[in-house]
Tab-separated table of C-alpha atoms in Angstrom:
chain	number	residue	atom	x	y	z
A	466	UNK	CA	141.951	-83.314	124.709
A	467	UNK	CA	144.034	-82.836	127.788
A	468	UNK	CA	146.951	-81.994	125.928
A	469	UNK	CA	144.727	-78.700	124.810
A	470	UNK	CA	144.125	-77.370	128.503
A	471	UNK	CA	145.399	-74.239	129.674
A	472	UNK	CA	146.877	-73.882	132.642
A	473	UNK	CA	144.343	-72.595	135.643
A	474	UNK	CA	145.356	-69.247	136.231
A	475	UNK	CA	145.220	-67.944	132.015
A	476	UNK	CA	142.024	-69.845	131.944
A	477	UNK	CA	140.289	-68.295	135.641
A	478	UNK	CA	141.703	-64.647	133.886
A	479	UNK	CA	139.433	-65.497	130.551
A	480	UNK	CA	136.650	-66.940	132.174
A	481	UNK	CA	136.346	-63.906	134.013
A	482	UNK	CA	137.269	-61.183	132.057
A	483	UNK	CA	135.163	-62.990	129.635
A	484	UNK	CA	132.057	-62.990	132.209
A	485	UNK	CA	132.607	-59.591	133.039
A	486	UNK	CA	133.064	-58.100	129.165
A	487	UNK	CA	130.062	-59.657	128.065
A	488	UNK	CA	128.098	-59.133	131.202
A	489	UNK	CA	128.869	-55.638	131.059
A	490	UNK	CA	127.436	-55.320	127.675
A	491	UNK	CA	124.310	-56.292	129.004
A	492	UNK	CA	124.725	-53.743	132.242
A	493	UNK	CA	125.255	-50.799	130.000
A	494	UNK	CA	121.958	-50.808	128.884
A	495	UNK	CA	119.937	-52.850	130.804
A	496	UNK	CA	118.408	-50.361	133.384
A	497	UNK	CA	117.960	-47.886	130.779
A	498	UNK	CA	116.147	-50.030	128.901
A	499	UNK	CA	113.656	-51.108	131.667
A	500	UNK	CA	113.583	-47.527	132.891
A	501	UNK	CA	112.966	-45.780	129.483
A	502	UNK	CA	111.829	-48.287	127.443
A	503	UNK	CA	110.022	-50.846	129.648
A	504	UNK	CA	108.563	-48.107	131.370
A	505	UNK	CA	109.589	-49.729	134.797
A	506	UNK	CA	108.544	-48.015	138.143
A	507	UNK	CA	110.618	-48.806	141.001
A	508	UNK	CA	109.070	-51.659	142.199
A	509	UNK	CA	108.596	-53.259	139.451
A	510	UNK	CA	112.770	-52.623	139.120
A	511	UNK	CA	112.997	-54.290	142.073
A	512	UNK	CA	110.939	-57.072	141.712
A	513	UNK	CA	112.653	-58.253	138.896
A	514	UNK	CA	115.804	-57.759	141.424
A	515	UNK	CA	113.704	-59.862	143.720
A	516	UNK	CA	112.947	-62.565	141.343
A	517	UNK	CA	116.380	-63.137	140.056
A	518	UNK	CA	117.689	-63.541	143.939
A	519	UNK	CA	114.674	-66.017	145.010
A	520	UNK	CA	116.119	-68.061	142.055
A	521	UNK	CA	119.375	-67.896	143.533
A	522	UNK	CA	118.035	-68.589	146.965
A	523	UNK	CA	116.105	-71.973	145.924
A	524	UNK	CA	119.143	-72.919	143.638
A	525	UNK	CA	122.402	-71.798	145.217
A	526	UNK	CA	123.267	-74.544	147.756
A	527	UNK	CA	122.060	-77.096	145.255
A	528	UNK	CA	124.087	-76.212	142.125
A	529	UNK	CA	126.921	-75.779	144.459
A	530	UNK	CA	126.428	-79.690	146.126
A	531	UNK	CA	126.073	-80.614	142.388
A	532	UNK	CA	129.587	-78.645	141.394
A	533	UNK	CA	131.210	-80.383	144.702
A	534	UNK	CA	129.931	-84.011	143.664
A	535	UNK	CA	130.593	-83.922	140.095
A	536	UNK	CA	132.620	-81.254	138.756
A	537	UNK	CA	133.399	-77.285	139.173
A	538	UNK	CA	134.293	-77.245	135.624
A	539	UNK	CA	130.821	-78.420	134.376
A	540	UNK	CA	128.788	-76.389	136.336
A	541	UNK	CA	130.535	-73.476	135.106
A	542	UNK	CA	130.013	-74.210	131.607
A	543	UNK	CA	126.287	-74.856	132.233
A	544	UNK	CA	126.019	-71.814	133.857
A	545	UNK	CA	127.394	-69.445	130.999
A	546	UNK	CA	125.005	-71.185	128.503
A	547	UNK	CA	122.058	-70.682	131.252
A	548	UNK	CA	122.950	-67.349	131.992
A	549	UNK	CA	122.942	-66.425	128.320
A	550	UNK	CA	120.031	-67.571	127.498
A	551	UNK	CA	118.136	-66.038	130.376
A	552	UNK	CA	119.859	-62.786	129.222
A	553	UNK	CA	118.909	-62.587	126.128
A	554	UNK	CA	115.273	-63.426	126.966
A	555	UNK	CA	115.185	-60.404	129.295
A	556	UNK	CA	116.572	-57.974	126.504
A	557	UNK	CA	114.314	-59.584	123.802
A	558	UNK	CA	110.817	-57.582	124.671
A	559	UNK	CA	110.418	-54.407	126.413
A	560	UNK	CA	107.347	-56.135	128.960
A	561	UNK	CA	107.438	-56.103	132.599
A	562	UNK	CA	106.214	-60.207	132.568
A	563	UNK	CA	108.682	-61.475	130.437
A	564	UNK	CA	111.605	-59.818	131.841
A	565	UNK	CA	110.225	-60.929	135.239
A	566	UNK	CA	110.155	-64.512	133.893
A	567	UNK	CA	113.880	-64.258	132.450
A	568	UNK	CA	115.243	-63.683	135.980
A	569	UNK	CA	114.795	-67.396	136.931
A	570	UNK	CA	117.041	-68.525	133.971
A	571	UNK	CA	119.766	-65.550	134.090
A	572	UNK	CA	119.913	-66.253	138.229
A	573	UNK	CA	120.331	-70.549	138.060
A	574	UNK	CA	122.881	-69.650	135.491
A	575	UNK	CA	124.662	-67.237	138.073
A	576	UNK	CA	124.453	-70.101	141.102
A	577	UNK	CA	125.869	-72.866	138.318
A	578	UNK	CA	129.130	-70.476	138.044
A	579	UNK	CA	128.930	-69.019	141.932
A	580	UNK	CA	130.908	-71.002	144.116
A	581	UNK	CA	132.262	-73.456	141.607
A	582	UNK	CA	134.201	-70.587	139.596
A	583	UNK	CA	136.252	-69.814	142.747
A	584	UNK	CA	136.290	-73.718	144.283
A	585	UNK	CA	137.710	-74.554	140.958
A	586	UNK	CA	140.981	-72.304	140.799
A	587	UNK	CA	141.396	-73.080	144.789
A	588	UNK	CA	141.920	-76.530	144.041
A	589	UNK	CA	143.759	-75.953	140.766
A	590	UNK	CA	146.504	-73.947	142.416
A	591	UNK	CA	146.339	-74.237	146.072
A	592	UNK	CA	143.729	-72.146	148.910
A	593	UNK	CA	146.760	-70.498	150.220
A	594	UNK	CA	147.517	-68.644	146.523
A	595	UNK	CA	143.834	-68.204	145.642
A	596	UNK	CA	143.526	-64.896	147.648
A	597	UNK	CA	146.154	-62.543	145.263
A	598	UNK	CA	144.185	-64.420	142.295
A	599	UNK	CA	140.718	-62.857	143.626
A	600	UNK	CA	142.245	-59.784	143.903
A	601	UNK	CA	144.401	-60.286	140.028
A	602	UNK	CA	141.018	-61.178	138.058
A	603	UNK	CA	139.154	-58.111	140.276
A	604	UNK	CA	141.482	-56.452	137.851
A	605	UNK	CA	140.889	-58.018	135.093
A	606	UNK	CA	137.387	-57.671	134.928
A	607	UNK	CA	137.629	-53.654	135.766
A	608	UNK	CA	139.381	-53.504	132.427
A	609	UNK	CA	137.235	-55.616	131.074
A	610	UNK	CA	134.199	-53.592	131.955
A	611	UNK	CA	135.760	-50.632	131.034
A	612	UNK	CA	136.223	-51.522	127.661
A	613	UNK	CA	132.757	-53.192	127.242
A	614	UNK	CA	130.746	-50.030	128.342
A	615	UNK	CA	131.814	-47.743	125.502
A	616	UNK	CA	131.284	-50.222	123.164
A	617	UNK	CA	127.726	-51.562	124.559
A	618	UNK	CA	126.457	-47.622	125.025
A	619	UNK	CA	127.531	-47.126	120.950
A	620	UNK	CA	125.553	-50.090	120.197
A	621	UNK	CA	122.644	-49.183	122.514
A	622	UNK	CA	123.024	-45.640	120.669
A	623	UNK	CA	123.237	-46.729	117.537
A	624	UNK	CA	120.949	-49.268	116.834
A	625	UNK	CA	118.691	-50.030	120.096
A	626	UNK	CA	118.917	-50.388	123.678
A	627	UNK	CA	118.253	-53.773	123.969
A	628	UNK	CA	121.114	-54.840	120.883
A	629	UNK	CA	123.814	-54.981	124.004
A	630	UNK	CA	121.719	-57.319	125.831
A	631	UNK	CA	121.081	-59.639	123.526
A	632	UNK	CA	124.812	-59.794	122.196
A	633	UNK	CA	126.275	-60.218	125.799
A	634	UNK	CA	123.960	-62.724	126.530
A	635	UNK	CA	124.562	-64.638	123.036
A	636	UNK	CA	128.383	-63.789	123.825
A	637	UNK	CA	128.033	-65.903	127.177
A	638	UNK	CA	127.134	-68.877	125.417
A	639	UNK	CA	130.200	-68.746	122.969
A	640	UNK	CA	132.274	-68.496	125.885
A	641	UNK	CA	131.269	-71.568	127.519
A	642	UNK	CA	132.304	-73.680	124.237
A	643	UNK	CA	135.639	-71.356	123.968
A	644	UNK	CA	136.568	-72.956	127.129
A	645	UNK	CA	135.703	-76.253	126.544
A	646	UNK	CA	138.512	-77.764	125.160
A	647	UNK	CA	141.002	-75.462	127.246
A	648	UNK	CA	139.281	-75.578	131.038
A	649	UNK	CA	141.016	-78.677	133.211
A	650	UNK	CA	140.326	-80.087	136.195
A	651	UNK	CA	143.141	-81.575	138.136
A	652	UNK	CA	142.526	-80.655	141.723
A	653	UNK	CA	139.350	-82.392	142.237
A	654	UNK	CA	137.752	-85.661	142.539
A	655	UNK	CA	133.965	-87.115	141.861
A	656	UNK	CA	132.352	-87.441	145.027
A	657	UNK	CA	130.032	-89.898	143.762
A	658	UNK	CA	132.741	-92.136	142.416
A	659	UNK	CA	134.119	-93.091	145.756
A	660	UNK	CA	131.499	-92.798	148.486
A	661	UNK	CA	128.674	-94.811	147.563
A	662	UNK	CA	126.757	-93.005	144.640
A	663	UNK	CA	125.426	-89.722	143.933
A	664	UNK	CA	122.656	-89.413	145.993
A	665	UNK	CA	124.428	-90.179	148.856
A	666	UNK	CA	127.617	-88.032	148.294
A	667	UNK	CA	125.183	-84.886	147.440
A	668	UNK	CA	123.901	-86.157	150.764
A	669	UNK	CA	126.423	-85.854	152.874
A	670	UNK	CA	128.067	-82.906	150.997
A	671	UNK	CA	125.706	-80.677	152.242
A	672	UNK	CA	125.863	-82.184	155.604
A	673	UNK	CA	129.688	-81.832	155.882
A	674	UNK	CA	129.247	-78.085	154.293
A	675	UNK	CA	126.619	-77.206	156.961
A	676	UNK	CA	128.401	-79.027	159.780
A	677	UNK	CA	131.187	-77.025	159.003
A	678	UNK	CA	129.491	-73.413	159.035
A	679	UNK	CA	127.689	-74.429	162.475
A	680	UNK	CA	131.224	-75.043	163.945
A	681	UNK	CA	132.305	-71.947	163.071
A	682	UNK	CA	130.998	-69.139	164.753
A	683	UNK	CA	132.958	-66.812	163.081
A	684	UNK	CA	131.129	-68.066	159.311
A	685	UNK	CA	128.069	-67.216	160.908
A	686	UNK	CA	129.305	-63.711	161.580
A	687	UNK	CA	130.438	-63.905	158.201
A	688	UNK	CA	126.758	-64.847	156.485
A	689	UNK	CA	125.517	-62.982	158.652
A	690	UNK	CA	127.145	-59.819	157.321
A	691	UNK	CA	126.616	-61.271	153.167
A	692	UNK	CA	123.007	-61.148	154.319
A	693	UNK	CA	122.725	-57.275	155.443
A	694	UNK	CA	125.174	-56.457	152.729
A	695	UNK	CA	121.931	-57.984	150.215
A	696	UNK	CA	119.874	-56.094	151.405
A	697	UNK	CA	121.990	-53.036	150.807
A	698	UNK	CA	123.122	-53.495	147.730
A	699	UNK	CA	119.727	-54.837	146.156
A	700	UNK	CA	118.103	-51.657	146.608
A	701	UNK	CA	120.878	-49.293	145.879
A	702	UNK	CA	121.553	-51.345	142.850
A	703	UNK	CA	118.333	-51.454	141.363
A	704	UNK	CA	117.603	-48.036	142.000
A	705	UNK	CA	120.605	-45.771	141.634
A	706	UNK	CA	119.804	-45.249	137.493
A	707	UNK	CA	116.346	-44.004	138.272
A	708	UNK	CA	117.693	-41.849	140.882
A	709	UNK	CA	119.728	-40.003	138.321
A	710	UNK	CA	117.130	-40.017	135.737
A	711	UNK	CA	114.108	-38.887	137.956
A	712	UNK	CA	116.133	-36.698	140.507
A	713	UNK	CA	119.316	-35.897	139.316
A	714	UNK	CA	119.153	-35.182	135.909
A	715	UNK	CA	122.157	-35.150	133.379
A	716	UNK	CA	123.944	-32.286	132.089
A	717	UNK	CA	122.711	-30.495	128.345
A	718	UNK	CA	126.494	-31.449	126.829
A	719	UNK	CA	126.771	-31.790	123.174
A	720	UNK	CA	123.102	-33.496	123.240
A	721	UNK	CA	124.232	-36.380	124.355
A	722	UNK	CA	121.579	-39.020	125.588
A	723	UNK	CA	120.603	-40.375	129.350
A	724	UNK	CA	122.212	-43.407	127.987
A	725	UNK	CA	125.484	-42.189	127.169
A	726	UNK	CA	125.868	-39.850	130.723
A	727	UNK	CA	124.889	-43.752	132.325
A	728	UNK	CA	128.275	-44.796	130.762
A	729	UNK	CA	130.189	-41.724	131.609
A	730	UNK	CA	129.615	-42.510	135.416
A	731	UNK	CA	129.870	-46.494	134.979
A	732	UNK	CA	133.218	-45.865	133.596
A	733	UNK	CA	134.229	-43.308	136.175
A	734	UNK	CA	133.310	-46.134	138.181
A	735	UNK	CA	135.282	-48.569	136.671
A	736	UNK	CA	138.495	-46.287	136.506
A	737	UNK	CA	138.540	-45.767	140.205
A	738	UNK	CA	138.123	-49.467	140.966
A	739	UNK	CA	140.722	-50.350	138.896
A	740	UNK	CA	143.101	-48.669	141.291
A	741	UNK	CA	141.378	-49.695	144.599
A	742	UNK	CA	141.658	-52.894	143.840
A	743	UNK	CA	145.456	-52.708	142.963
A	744	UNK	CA	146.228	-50.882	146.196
A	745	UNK	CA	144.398	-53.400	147.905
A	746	UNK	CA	146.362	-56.096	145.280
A	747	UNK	CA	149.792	-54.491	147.001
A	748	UNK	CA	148.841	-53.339	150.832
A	749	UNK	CA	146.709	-56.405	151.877
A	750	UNK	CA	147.648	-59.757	153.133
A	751	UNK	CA	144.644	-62.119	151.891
A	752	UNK	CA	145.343	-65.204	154.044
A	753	UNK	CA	145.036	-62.575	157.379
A	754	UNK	CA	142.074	-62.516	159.128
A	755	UNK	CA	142.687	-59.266	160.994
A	756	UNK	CA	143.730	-57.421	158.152
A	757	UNK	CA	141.046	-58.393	155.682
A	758	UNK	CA	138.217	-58.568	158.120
A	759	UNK	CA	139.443	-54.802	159.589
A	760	UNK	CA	139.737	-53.544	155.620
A	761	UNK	CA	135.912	-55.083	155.028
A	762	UNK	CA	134.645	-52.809	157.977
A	763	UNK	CA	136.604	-49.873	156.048
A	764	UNK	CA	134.962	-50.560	153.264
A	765	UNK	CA	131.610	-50.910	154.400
A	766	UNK	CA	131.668	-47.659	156.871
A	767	UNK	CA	132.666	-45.419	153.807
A	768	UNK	CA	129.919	-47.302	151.646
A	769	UNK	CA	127.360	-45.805	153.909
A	770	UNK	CA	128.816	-42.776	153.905
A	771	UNK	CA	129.068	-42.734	149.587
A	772	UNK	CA	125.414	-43.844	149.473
A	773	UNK	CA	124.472	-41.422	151.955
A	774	UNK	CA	125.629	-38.395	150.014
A	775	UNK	CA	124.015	-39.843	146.819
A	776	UNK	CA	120.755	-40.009	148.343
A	777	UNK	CA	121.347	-36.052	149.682
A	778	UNK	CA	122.976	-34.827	146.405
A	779	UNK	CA	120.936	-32.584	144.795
A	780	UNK	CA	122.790	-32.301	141.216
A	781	UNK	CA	125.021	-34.355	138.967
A	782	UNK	CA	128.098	-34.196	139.775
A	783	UNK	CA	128.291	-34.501	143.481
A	784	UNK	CA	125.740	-37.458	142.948
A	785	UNK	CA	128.316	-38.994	139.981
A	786	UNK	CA	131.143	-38.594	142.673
A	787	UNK	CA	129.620	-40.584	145.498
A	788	UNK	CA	128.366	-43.107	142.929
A	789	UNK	CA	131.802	-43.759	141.566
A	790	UNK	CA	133.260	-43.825	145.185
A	791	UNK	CA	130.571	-46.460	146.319
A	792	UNK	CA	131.029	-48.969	143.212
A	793	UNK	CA	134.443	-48.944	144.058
A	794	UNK	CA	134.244	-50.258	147.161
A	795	UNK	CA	131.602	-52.294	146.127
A	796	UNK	CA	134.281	-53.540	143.718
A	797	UNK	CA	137.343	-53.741	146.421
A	798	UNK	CA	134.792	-55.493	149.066
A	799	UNK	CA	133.945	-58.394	146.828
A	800	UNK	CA	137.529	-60.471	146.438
A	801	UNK	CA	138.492	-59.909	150.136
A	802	UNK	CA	135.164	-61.274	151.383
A	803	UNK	CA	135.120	-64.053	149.143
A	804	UNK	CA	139.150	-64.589	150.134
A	805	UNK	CA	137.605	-63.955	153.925
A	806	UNK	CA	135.702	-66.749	153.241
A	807	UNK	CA	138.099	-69.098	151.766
A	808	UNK	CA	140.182	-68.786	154.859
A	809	UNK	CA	137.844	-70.823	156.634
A	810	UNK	CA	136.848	-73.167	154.537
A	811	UNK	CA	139.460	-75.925	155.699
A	812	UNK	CA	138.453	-79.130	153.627
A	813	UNK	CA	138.273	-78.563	149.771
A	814	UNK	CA	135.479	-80.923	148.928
A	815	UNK	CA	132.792	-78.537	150.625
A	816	UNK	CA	134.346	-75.464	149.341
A	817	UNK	CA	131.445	-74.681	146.454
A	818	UNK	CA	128.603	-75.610	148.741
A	819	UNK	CA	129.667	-73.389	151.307
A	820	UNK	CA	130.776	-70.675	149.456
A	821	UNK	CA	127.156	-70.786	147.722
A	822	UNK	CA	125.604	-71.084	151.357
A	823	UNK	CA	127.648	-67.591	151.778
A	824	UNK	CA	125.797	-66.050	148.354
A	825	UNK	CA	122.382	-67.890	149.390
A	826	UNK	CA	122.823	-65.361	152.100
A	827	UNK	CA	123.138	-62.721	150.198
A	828	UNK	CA	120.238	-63.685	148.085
A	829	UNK	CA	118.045	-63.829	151.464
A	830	UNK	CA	119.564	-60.419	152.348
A	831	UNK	CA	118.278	-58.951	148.539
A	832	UNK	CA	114.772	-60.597	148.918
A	833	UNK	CA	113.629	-59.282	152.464
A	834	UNK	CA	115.542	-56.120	151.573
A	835	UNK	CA	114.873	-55.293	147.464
A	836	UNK	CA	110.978	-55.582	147.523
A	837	UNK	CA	110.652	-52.921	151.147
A	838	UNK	CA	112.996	-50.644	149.369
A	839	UNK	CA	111.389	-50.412	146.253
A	840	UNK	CA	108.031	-49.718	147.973
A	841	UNK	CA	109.855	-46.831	149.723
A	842	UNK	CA	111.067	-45.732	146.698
A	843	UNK	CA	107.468	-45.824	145.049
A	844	UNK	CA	105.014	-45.281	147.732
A	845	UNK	CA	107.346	-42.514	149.129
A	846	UNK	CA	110.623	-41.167	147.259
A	847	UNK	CA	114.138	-42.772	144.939
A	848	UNK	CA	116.172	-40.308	147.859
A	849	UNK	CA	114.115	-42.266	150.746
A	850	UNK	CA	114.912	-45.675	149.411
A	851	UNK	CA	118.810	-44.909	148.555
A	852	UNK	CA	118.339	-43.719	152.465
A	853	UNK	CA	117.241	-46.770	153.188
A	854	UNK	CA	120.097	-48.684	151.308
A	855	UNK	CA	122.480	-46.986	153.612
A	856	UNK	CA	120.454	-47.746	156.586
A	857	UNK	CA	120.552	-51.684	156.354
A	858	UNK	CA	123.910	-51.608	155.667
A	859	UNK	CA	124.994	-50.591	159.825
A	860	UNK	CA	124.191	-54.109	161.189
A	861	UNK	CA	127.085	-55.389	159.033
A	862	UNK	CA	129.174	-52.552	160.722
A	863	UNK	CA	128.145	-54.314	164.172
A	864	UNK	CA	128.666	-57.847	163.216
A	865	UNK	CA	132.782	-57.103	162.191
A	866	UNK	CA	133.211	-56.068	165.807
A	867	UNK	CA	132.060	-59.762	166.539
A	868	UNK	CA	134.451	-61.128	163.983
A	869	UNK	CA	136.787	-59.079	165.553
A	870	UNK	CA	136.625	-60.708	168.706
A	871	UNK	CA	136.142	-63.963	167.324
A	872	UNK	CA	139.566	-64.230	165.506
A	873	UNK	CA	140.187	-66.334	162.763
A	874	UNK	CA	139.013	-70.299	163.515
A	875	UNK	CA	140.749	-73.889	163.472
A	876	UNK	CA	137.771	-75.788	162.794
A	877	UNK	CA	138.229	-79.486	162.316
A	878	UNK	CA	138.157	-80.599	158.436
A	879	UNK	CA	134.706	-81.643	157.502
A	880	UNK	CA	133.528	-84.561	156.637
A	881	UNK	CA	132.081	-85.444	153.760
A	882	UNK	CA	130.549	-89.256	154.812
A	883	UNK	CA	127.508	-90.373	156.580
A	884	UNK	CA	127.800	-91.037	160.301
């Protein structure tokens, strides 16, 4: 069987453009579907938003104690056939209750592959090299999205809007048994094999991991920021598809359907990203804490200015423009956190559970913030709520002038056994 692996890097690049392609099946349609034919108002959008992140909340630091302990690879693989599975439930009936109750499965999927996914190719080839690899399978899954959304929208047009949904989620389940034969696992070791049994190494993994963020005041900051950044991007997220549909409209082109326009922007999107990310890829030195934690403020200050002029647009094109201009960031922001994150992350057998501490954050962020935006967006108006998505996001702006201060940190290793 070993003599079948793959090296890391080949397999992190399929595993994610896989994740992406097939996710992104699912994306192209999925809002339409709950919008048009769901019926969805927006907050019920957002509580199924809200749903899917308490799941993550409750099961994010465990999955990622159970990925430290036993093995990154494993809980990856569990969490593609999880993830599937709660995918395809969502896209099976159009009914608020049962998509609702799909969110659970689809988000303890998502916490078995967050955290482990990225612990997995640190060890594999090193913390130090893992930054340019964020940034490389970024990439990868742009293209990856960008060829799925044609091809999920035709299928979506075709036949019906939830067919995407329930072949990306199916397609997430092949993928986990694709990489079974070829995923290895070098760079780590069982926990529970060498300090005294499983309870006790989950024990004092999560010890170590939290020990670790409380010596660190800069990974405070850092959570700290993930959790305002939630709360931004739950509502804006959630919302910005119904914003088009109720407020901006779509142009009278060749009668071509809402569903079709959704793609148009999505790969706009996508196209833009794609290069963002590569400048970024070139320009920016991942294992620098000024220069990554300075580009993240960037990023964030012109993401409240992109959601800003969504919110004010009042027709389709300037709306499409900010839209594509705020993904992109979204999409550039996301590998230089998480390599932000790695950089302070100095002992490697704590690395999942504190990187899912970082997205349990995030999760708490999307809670408090998806449910109060979608009752804006209800009780008052979709502009008011996409508003409001730009308003949460300032705090961040004020916590990377503490990071600035704070520098990057020497914290001592943690440990990972009971004192």
């Amino acid at each position: 069987m070993l003599a079948q692996r793959l090296k890391p890097i080949p397999v992190y690049m399929l595993l994610s453009g896989g994740y992406a392609f097939f996710t992104t099946l699912v994306f192209s349609t999925n809002l339409v579907f709950q919008t048009q034919e769901a019926g969805l108002n927006p907050i019920q959008l957002v509580l199924i938003g809200t749903a899917l992140e308490a799941s993550i909340f409750i099961c994010e630091v465990p999955t990622g104690i159970l990925a430290d302990v036993y093995s990154r690879r494993l809980s990856v693989l569990i969490g593609l056939v999880l993830a599937g599975l709660g995918l395809m439930l969502g896209g099976a009936f159009p009914i608020f209750w049962i998509i609702l109750l799909s969110q659970p499965l689809w988000g303890i999927g998502q916490t078995f592959i967050s955290g482990a996914k990225q612990a997995w190719i640190a060890d594999e080839i090193g913390p130090e090299n893992a930054g340019a690899v964020f940034l490389r399978s970024s990439q990868v899954e742009t293209i990856c999205r960008i060829a799925a959304l044609p091809l999920g929208i035709a299928i979506g047009a075709l036949l019906d809007l939830n067919t995407p949904i329930l072949i990306g989620g199916a397609l997430l389940v092949v993928l986990a048994f694709v990489l079974l034969p070829v995923m290895p696992e070098t760079g780590f070791t069982r926990l529970d094999k060498i300090e005294g049994g499983a309870l006790n190494s989950m024990k004092s993994t999560l010890v170590a991991g939290g020990s670790l963020v409380r010596r660190s005041p800069l990974l405070i900051t850092v959570f700290g920021i993930a959790a305002f950044y939630g709360m931004a991007s739950e509502g804006f997220e959630r919302l910005w598809t119904a914003h088009f549909y109720y407020n901006l409209g779509y142009p009278d082109l060749w009668d071509l359907e809402f569903v079709v326009w959704i793609g148009v922007i999505r790969t706009g999107a996508a196209l833009l990203s794609l290069a963002a990310v590569e400048f970024l890829r070139r320009r920016v030195d991942t294992n620098s804490h000024a220069v990554v934690s300075r580009g993240l403020f960037l990023i964030n200050a012109a993401q409240v200015i992109s959601i800003v002029v969504l919110a004010a647009s009042g027709g389709f094109i300037l709306g499409m423009i900010a839209f594509w201009f705020a993904v992109s960031l979204s999409r550039t922001y996301d590998p230089l956190f998480l390599a932000w994150i790695n950089q302070n992350i100095p002992d490697s057998r704590v690395r999942a559970t504190v990187i899912s501490m970082s997205s349990q954050t995030d999760a708490i962020g999307q809670i408090a913030g998806g449910p109060l935006l979608g009752a804006i967006g209800t009780l008052a108006s979709l502009r008011a709520a996409m508003y409001g998505s730009a308003v949460v996001l300032l705090p961040a702006l004020a916590l990377y002038t503490r990071a600035f201060r704070q520098g990057a940190p020497a914290p001592e290793p943690a440990t990972t056994t009971d004192k």
